[in-house]
Coordinates of C-alpha atoms and ligand atoms in Angstrom, one line a residue:
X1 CA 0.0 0.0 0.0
X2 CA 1.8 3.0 -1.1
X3 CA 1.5 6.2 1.3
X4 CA 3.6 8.7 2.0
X5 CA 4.5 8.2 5.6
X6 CA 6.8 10.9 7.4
X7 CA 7.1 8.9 10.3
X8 CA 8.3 5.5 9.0
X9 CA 10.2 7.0 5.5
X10 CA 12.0 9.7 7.6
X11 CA 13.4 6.7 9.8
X12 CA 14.8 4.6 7.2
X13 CA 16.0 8.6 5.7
X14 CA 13.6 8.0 2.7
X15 CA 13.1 11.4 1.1
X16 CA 8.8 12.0 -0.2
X17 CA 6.2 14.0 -0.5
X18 CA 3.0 13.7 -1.3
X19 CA 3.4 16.0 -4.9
X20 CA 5.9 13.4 -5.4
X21 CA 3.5 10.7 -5.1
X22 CA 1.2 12.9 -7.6
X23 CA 3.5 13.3 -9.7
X24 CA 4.8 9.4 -10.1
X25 CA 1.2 8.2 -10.2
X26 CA 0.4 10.4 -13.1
X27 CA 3.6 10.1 -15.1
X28 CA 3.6 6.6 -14.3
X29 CA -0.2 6.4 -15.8
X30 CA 1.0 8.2 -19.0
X31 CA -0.6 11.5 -17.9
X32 CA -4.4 10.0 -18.5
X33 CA -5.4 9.8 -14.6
X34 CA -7.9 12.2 -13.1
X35 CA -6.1 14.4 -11.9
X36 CA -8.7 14.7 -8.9
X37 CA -9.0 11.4 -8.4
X38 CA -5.2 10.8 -8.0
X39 CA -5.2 14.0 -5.7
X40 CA -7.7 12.5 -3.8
X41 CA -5.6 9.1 -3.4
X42 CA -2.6 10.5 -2.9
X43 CA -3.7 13.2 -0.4
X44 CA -6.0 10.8 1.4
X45 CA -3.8 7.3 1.5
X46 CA -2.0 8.3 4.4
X47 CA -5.1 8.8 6.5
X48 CA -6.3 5.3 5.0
X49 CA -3.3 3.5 6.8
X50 CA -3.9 5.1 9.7
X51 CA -7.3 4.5 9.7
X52 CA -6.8 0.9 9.1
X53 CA -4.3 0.7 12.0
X54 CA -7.1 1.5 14.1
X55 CA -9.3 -0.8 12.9
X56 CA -6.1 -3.6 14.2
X57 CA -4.6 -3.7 10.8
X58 CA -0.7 -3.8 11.4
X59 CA 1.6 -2.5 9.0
X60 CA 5.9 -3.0 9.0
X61 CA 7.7 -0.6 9.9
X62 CA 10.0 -0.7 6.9
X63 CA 8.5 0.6 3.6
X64 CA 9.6 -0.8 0.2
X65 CA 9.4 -0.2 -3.0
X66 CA 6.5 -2.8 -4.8
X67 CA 7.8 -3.6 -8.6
X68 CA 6.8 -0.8 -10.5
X69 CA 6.5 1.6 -7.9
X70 CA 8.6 4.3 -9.1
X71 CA 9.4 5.3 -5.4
X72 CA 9.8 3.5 -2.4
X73 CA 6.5 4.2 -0.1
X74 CA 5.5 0.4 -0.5
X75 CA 3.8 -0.2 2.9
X76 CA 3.3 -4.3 4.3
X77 CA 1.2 -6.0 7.0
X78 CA 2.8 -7.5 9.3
X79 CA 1.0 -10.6 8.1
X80 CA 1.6 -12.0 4.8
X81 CA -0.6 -10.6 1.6
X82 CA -4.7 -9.7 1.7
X83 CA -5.1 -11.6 4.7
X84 CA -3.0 -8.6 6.4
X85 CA -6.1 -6.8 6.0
X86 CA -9.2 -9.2 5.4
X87 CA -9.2 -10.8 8.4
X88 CA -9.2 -7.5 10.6
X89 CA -11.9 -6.4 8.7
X90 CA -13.8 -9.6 8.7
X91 CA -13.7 -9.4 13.1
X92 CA -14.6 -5.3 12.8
X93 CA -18.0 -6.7 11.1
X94 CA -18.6 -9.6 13.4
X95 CA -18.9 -6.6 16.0
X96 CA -22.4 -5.7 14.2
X97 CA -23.2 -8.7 14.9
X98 CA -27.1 -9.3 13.5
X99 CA -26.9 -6.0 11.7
X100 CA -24.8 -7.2 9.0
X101 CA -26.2 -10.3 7.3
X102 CA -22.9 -10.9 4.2
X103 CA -25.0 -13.0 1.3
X104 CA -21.7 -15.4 0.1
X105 CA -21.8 -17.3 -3.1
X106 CA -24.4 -14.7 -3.8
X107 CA -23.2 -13.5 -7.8
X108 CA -25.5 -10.0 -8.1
X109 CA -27.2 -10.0 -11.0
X110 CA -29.1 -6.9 -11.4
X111 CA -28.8 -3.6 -10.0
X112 CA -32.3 -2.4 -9.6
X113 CA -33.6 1.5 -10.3
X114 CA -36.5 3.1 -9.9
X115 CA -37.1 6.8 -11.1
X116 CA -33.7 7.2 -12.1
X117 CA -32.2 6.4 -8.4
X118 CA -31.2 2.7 -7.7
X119 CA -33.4 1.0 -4.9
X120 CA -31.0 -2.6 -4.5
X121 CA -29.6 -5.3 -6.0
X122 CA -30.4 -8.7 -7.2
X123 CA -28.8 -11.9 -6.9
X124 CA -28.6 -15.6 -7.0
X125 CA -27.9 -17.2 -3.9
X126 CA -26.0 -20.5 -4.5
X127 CA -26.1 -19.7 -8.0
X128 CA -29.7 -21.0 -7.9
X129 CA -31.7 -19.4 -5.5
X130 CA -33.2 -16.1 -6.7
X131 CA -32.8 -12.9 -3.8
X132 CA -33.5 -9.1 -3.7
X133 CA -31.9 -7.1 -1.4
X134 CA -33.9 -3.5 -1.2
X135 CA -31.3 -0.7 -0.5
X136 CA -31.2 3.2 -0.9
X137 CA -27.2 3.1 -1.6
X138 CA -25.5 0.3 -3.0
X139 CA -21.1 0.1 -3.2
X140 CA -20.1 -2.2 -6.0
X141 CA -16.3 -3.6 -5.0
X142 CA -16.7 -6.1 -7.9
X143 CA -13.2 -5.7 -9.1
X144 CA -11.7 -5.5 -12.7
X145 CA -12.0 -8.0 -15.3
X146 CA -8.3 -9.6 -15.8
X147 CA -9.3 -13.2 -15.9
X148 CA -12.2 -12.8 -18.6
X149 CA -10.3 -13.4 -22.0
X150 CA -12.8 -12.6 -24.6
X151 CA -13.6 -9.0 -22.9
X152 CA -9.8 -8.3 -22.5
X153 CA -9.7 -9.1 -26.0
X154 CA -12.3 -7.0 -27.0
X155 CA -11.3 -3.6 -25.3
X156 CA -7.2 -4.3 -26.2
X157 CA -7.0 -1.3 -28.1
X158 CA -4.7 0.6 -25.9
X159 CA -1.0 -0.1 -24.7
X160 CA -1.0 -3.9 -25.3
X161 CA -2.7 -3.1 -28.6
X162 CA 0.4 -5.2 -30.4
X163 CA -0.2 -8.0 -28.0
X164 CA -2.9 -10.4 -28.6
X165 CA -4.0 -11.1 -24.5
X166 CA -5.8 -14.4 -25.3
X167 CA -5.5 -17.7 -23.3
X168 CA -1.7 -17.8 -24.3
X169 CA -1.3 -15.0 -21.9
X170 CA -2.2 -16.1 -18.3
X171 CA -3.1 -13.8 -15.7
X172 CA -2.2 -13.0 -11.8
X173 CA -6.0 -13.2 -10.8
X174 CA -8.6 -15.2 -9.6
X175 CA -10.8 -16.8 -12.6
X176 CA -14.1 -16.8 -11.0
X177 CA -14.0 -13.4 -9.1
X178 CA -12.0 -11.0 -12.1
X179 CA -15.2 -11.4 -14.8
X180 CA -16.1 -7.7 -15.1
X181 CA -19.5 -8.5 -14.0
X182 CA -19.4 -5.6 -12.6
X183 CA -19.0 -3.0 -14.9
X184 CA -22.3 -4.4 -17.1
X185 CA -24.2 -4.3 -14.3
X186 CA -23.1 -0.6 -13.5
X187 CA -23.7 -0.2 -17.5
X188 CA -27.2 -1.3 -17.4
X189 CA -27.8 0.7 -14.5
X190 CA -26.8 3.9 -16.6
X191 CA -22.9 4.0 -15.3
X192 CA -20.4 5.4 -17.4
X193 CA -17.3 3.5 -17.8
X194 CA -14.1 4.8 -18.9
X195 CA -10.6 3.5 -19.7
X196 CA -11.4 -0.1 -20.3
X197 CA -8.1 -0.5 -23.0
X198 CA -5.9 0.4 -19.8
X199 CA -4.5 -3.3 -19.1
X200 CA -1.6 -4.2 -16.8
X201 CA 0.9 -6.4 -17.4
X202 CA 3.0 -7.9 -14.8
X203 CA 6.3 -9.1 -15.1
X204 CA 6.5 -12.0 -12.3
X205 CA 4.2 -14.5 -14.0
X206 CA 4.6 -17.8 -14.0
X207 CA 5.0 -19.4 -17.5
X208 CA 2.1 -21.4 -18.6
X209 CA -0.1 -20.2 -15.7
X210 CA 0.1 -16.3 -15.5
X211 CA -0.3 -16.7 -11.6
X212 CA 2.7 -15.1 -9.5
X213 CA 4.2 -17.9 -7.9
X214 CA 8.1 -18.6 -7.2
X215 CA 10.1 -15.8 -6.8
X216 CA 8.1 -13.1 -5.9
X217 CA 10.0 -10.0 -3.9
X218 CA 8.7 -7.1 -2.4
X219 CA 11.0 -4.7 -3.2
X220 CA 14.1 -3.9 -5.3
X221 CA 17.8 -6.0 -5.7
X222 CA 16.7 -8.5 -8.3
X223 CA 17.9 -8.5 -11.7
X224 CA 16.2 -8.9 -15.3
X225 CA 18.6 -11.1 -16.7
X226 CA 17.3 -12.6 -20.1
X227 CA 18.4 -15.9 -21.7
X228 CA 21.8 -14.9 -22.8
X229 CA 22.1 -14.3 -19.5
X230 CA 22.3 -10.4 -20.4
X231 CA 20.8 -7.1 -18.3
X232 CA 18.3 -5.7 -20.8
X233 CA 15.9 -3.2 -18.7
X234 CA 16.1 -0.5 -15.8
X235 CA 15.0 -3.2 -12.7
X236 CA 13.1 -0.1 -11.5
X237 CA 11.3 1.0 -14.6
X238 CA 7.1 0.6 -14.8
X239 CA 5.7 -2.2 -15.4
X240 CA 4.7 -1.7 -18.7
X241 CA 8.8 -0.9 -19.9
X242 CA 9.5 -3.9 -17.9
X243 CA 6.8 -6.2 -19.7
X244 CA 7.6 -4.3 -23.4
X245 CA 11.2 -5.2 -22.8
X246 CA 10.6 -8.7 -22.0
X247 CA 8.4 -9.4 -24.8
X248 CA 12.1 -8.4 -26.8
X249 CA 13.7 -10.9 -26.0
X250 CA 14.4 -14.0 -26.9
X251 CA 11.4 -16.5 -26.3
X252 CA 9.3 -13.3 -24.9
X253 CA 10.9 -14.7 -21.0
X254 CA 13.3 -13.3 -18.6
X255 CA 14.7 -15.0 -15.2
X256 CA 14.6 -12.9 -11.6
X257 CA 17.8 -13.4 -10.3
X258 CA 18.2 -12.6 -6.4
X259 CA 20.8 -13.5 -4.1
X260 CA 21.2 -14.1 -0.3
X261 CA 20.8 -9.7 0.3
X262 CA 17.2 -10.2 -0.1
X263 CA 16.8 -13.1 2.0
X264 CA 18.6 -13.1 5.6
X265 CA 16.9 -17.0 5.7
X266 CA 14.9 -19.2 3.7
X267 CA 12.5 -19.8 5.7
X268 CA 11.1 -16.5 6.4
X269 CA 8.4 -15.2 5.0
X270 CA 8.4 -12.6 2.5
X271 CA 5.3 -9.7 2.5
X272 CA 3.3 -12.1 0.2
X273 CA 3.6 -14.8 3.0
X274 CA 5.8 -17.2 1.0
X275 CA 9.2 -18.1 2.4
X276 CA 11.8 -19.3 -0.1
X277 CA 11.5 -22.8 1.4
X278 CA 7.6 -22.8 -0.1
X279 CA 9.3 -21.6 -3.5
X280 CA 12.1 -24.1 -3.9
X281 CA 9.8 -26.8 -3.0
X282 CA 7.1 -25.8 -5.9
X283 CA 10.2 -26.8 -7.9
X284 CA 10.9 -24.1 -10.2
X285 CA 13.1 -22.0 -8.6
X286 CA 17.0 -22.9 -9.2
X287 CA 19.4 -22.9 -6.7
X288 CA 23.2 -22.5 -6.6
X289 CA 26.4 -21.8 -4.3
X290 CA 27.7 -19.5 -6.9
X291 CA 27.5 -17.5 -10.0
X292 CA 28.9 -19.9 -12.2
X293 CA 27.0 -22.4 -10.9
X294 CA 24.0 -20.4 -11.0
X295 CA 24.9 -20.2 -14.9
X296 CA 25.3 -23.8 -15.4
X297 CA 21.8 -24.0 -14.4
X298 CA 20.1 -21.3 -15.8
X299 CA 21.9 -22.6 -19.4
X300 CA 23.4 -19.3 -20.0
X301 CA 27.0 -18.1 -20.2
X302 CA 29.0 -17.5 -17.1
X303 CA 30.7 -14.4 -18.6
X304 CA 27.5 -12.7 -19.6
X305 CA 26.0 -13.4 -16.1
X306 CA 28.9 -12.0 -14.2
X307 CA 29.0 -9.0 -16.5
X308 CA 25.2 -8.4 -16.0
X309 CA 25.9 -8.5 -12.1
X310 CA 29.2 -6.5 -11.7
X311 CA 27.2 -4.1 -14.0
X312 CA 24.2 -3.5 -12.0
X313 CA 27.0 -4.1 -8.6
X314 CA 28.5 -0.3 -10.5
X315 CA 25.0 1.5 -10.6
X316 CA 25.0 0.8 -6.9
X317 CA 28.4 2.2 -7.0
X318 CA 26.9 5.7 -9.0
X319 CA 24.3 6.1 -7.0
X320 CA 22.0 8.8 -8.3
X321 CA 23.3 8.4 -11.7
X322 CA 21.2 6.4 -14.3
X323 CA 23.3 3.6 -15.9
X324 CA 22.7 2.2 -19.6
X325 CA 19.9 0.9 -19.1
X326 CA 18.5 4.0 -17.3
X327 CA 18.6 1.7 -13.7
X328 CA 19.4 4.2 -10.9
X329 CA 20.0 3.6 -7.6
X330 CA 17.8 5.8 -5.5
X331 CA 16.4 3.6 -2.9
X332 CA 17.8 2.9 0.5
X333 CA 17.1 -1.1 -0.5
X334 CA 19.6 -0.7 -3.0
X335 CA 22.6 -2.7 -2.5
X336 CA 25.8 -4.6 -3.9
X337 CA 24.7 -8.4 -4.9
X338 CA 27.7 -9.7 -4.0
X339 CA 27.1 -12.9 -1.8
X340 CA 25.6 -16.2 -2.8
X341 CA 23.3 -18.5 -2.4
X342 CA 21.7 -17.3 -5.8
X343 CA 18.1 -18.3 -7.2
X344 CA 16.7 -17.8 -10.3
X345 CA 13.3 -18.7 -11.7
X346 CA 11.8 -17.9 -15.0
X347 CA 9.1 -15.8 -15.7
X348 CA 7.0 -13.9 -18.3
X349 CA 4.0 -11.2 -18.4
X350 CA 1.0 -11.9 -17.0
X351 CA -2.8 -10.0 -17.1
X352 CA -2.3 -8.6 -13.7
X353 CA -4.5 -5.5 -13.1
X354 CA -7.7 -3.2 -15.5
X355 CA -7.2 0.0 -14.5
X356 CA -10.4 1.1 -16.7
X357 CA -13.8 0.9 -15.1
X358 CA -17.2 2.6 -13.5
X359 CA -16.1 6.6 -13.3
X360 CA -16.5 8.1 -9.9
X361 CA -15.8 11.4 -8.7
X362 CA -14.0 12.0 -5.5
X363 CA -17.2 11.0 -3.2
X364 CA -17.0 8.0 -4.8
X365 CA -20.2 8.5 -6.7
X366 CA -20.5 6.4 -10.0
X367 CA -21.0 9.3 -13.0
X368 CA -23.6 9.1 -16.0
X369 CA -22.8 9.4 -20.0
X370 CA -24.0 12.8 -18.5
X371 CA -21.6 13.2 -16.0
X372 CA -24.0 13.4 -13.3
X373 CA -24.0 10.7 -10.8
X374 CA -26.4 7.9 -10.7
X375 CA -28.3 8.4 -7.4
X376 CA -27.5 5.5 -4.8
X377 CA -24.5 4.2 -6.6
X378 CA -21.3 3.7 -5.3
X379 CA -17.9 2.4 -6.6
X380 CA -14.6 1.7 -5.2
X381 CA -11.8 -0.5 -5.9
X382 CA -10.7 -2.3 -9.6
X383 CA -13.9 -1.9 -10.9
X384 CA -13.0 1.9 -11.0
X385 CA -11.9 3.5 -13.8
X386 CA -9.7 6.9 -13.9
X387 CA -7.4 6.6 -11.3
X388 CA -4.4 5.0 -12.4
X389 CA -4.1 6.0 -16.3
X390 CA -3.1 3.7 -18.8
X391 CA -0.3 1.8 -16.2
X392 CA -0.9 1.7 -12.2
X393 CA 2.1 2.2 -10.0
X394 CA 2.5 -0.8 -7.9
X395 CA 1.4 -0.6 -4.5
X396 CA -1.1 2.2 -5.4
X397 CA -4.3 -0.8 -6.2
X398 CA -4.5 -1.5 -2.4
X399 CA -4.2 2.3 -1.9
X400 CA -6.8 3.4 -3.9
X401 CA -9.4 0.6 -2.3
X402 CA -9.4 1.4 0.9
X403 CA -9.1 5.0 0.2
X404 CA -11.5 5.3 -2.0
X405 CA -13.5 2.1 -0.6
X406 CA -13.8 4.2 2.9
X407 CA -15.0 7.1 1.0
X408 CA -17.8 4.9 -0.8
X409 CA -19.0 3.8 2.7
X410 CA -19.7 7.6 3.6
X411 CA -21.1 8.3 0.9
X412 CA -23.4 5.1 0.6
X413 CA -24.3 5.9 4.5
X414 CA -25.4 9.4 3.7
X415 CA -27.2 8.1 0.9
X416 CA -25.0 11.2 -1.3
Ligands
FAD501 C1 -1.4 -11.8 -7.0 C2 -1.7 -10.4 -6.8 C3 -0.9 -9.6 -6.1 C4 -1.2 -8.2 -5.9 N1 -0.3 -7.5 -5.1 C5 -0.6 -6.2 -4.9 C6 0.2 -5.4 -4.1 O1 1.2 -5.8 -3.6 N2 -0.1 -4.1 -4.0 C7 -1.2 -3.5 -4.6 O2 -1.4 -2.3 -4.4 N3 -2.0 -4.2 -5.4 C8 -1.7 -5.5 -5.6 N4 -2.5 -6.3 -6.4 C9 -3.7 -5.7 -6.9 C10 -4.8 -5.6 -5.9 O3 -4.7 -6.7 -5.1 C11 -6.2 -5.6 -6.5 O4 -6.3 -4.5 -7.5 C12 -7.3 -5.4 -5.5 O5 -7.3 -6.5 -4.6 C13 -8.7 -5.3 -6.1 O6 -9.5 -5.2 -5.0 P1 -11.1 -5.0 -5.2 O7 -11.7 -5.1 -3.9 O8 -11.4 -3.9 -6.1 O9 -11.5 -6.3 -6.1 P2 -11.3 -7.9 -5.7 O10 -10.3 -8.1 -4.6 O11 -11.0 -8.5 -7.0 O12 -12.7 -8.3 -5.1 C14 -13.8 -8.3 -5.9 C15 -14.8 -9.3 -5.3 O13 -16.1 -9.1 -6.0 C16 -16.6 -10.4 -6.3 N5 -17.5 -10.3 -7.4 C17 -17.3 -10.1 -8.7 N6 -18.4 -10.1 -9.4 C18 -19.4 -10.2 -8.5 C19 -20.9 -10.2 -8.6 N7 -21.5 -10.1 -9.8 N8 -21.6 -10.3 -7.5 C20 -21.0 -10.4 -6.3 N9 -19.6 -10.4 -6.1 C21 -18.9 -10.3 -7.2 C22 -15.4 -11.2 -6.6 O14 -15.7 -12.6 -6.5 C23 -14.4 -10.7 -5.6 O15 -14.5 -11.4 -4.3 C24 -2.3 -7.7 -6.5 C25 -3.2 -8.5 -7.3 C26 -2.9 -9.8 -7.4 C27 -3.8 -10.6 -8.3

């Protein structure tokens, strides 16, 4: 969760400010965001974590920088991944005890409006039993539509215009839940929705499967190494330069390379809540003493190996100065790879993340064709559109949830 966060950032002497946080998120997004709607995140994410610490979410106290990030104000839970933050909020609304009733394996199938101002939703309980739920102000948190193929397809016109994203390209999220159901529902319902050809690729997918497994790290000091075994991107570049530079080279794949700096012990758990043991054991991760060995394994020359590391072991060296491949060392992560063991594990770009949807203004209100919002709606979350532009910083999706997600609860309440 990217926030800028003087407390924590000044103590590791990370230099940020919240223009700075504009600024990436907008550059970053090719310029096409909101520019209200990214104030709104980036003024309000801050307040977000410290609203979820209340609520017993528990953060680290040393911020990273997510892949992608373009600046290191990458905040973790304490415990590993979503769970961090779903289990906290699953307790906070076990307090409400018989005033929350949560309908689950409930699809919605219809959001119903009367008069031009939407009076609930319906839906089908187990997938057969038919249920209306009557409401004044409904939130849809439906999420974006990565997994659905033929719709990705369909809307492709944008940055991955000269990539076909059918099945060959697998994707980072969950098949069931990322449909887009969503958005045609909020469409019906006389929702605008904007963006939809803004498509993230990620760069950690797993071959064959798209989901991000193996070597997954949580901040900087892991190399692109392709398989000549050469450098051939800025490791701290957006994702969508990382992804366009894989797709390059040779067999459109890359392996992460890490060493021993990012991993005091195997067995620990990284901020995803996978240790390195859990890695190695799903097999595809290899392992080795040394470089050279590390090469015999990853089939590529020594020489070019070493040269790739020594090279990006000399942008640490210039720090603040951008080597060839426009890699500069700016965060406090970054440090000499020197020390083995290595690991390496193959990977390739994956659908990870539609930053196109429903359009909202600030109060988290979904907008008309007319621009005028549709009374009783609500949106927050990846079935948003306008926030991140045409490539989201990484870090800023779990941002703009709860920020904007917090925002769509007042609004709903007040019945905006
Ligand atoms: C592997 C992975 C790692 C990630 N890591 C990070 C990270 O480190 N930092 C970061 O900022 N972002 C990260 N992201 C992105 C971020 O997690 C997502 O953008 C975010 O979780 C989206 O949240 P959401 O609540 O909008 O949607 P979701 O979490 O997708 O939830 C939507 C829910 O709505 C349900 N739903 C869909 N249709 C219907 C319907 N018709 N009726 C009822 N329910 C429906 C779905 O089943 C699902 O449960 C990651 C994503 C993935 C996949």
């Amino acid at each position: 969760l990217n926030a800028v966060d003087d407390k924590r950032q000044k103590a590791q002497g990370i230099k940020d400010s919240i223009q700075t946080h504009y600024d990436s998120t907008m550059k970053g997004g090719h310029n096409v965001g909101e520019p209200a709607l990214v104030h709104y995140l980036t003024d309000n994410a801050y307040p977000t974590v410290e609203w979820m610490e209340k609520q017993g979410v528990r953060f680290k106290d040393k911020i990273g920088a997510a892949t992608g990030s373009l600046g290191q104000r990458s905040h973790y839970g304490v415990e590993g991944s979503g769970w961090a933050y779903t289990h906290i909020f699953e307790n906070v609304l076990k307090k409400y005890g018989d005033r929350v009733e949560i309908f689950t394996d409930t699809p919605a199938t219809q959001i119903l409006v009367k008069d031009g101002k939407v009076i609930g939703v319906k839906g089908l309980r187990k997938g057969k039993q038919p249920v209306t739920v009557d409401a004044p102000s409904v939130v849809l948190a439906t999420g974006g539509f990565g997994a659905n193929v033929e719709y990705r397809q369909k809307v492709n016109t944008g940055v991955w215009k000269h990539v076909t994203l059918d099945k060959s390209i697998g994707t980072t999220n969950i098949n069931k839940a990322a449909q887009g159901d969503g958005l045609i529902l909020a469409e019906k319902a006389g929702a605008d929705v904007i963006g939809l050809s803004d498509i993230q690729l990620h760069p950690a997918g797993t071959p064959g499967t798209g989901l991000m497994q193996d070597i997954i790290t949580d901040g900087r000091n892991r190399l692109f190494i392709n398989t000549n075994g050469d450098r051939f991107v800025s490791e701290g570049a957006p994702r969508d330069t990382l992804c366009n530079a894989i797709f390059a080279q040779p067999g459109k794949t890359y392996w992460l390379v890490m060493n021993k700096l990012r991993l005091p012990d195997e067995s620990k758990t990284n901020s995803f809540g996978v240790s390195m043991t859990d890695m190695l054991k799903l097999g595809r991760v290899q392992k080795a003493a040394n470089l050279e060995e590390l090469a015999k394994l990853m089939n590529v020359p020594y020489e070019h190996l070493k040269a790739s590391v020594d090279e990006y072991n000399k942008a640490i060296e210039n720090k603040g100065k951008p080597d060839k491949y426009g890699f500069i060392a700016t965060n406090t992560d970054d440090a000499k790879m020197v020390e083995g063991p290595w690991y390496a594990c193959k990977k390739v770009p994956t659908v990870h993340h539609t930053m196109g949807g429903v359009h909202i203004n600030t109060k988290a209100q979904v907008l008309g064709k007319d621009g005028k919002p549709v009374h009783g709606l609500y949106a927050a979350g990846e079935v948003t559109g306008g926030i991140h532009g045409a490539n989201r910083l990484g870090g800023n999706a779990i941002a703009d949830v709860f920020t904007f997600g917090r925002q769509a609860g007042a609004s709903a309440a007040k019945n905006l």
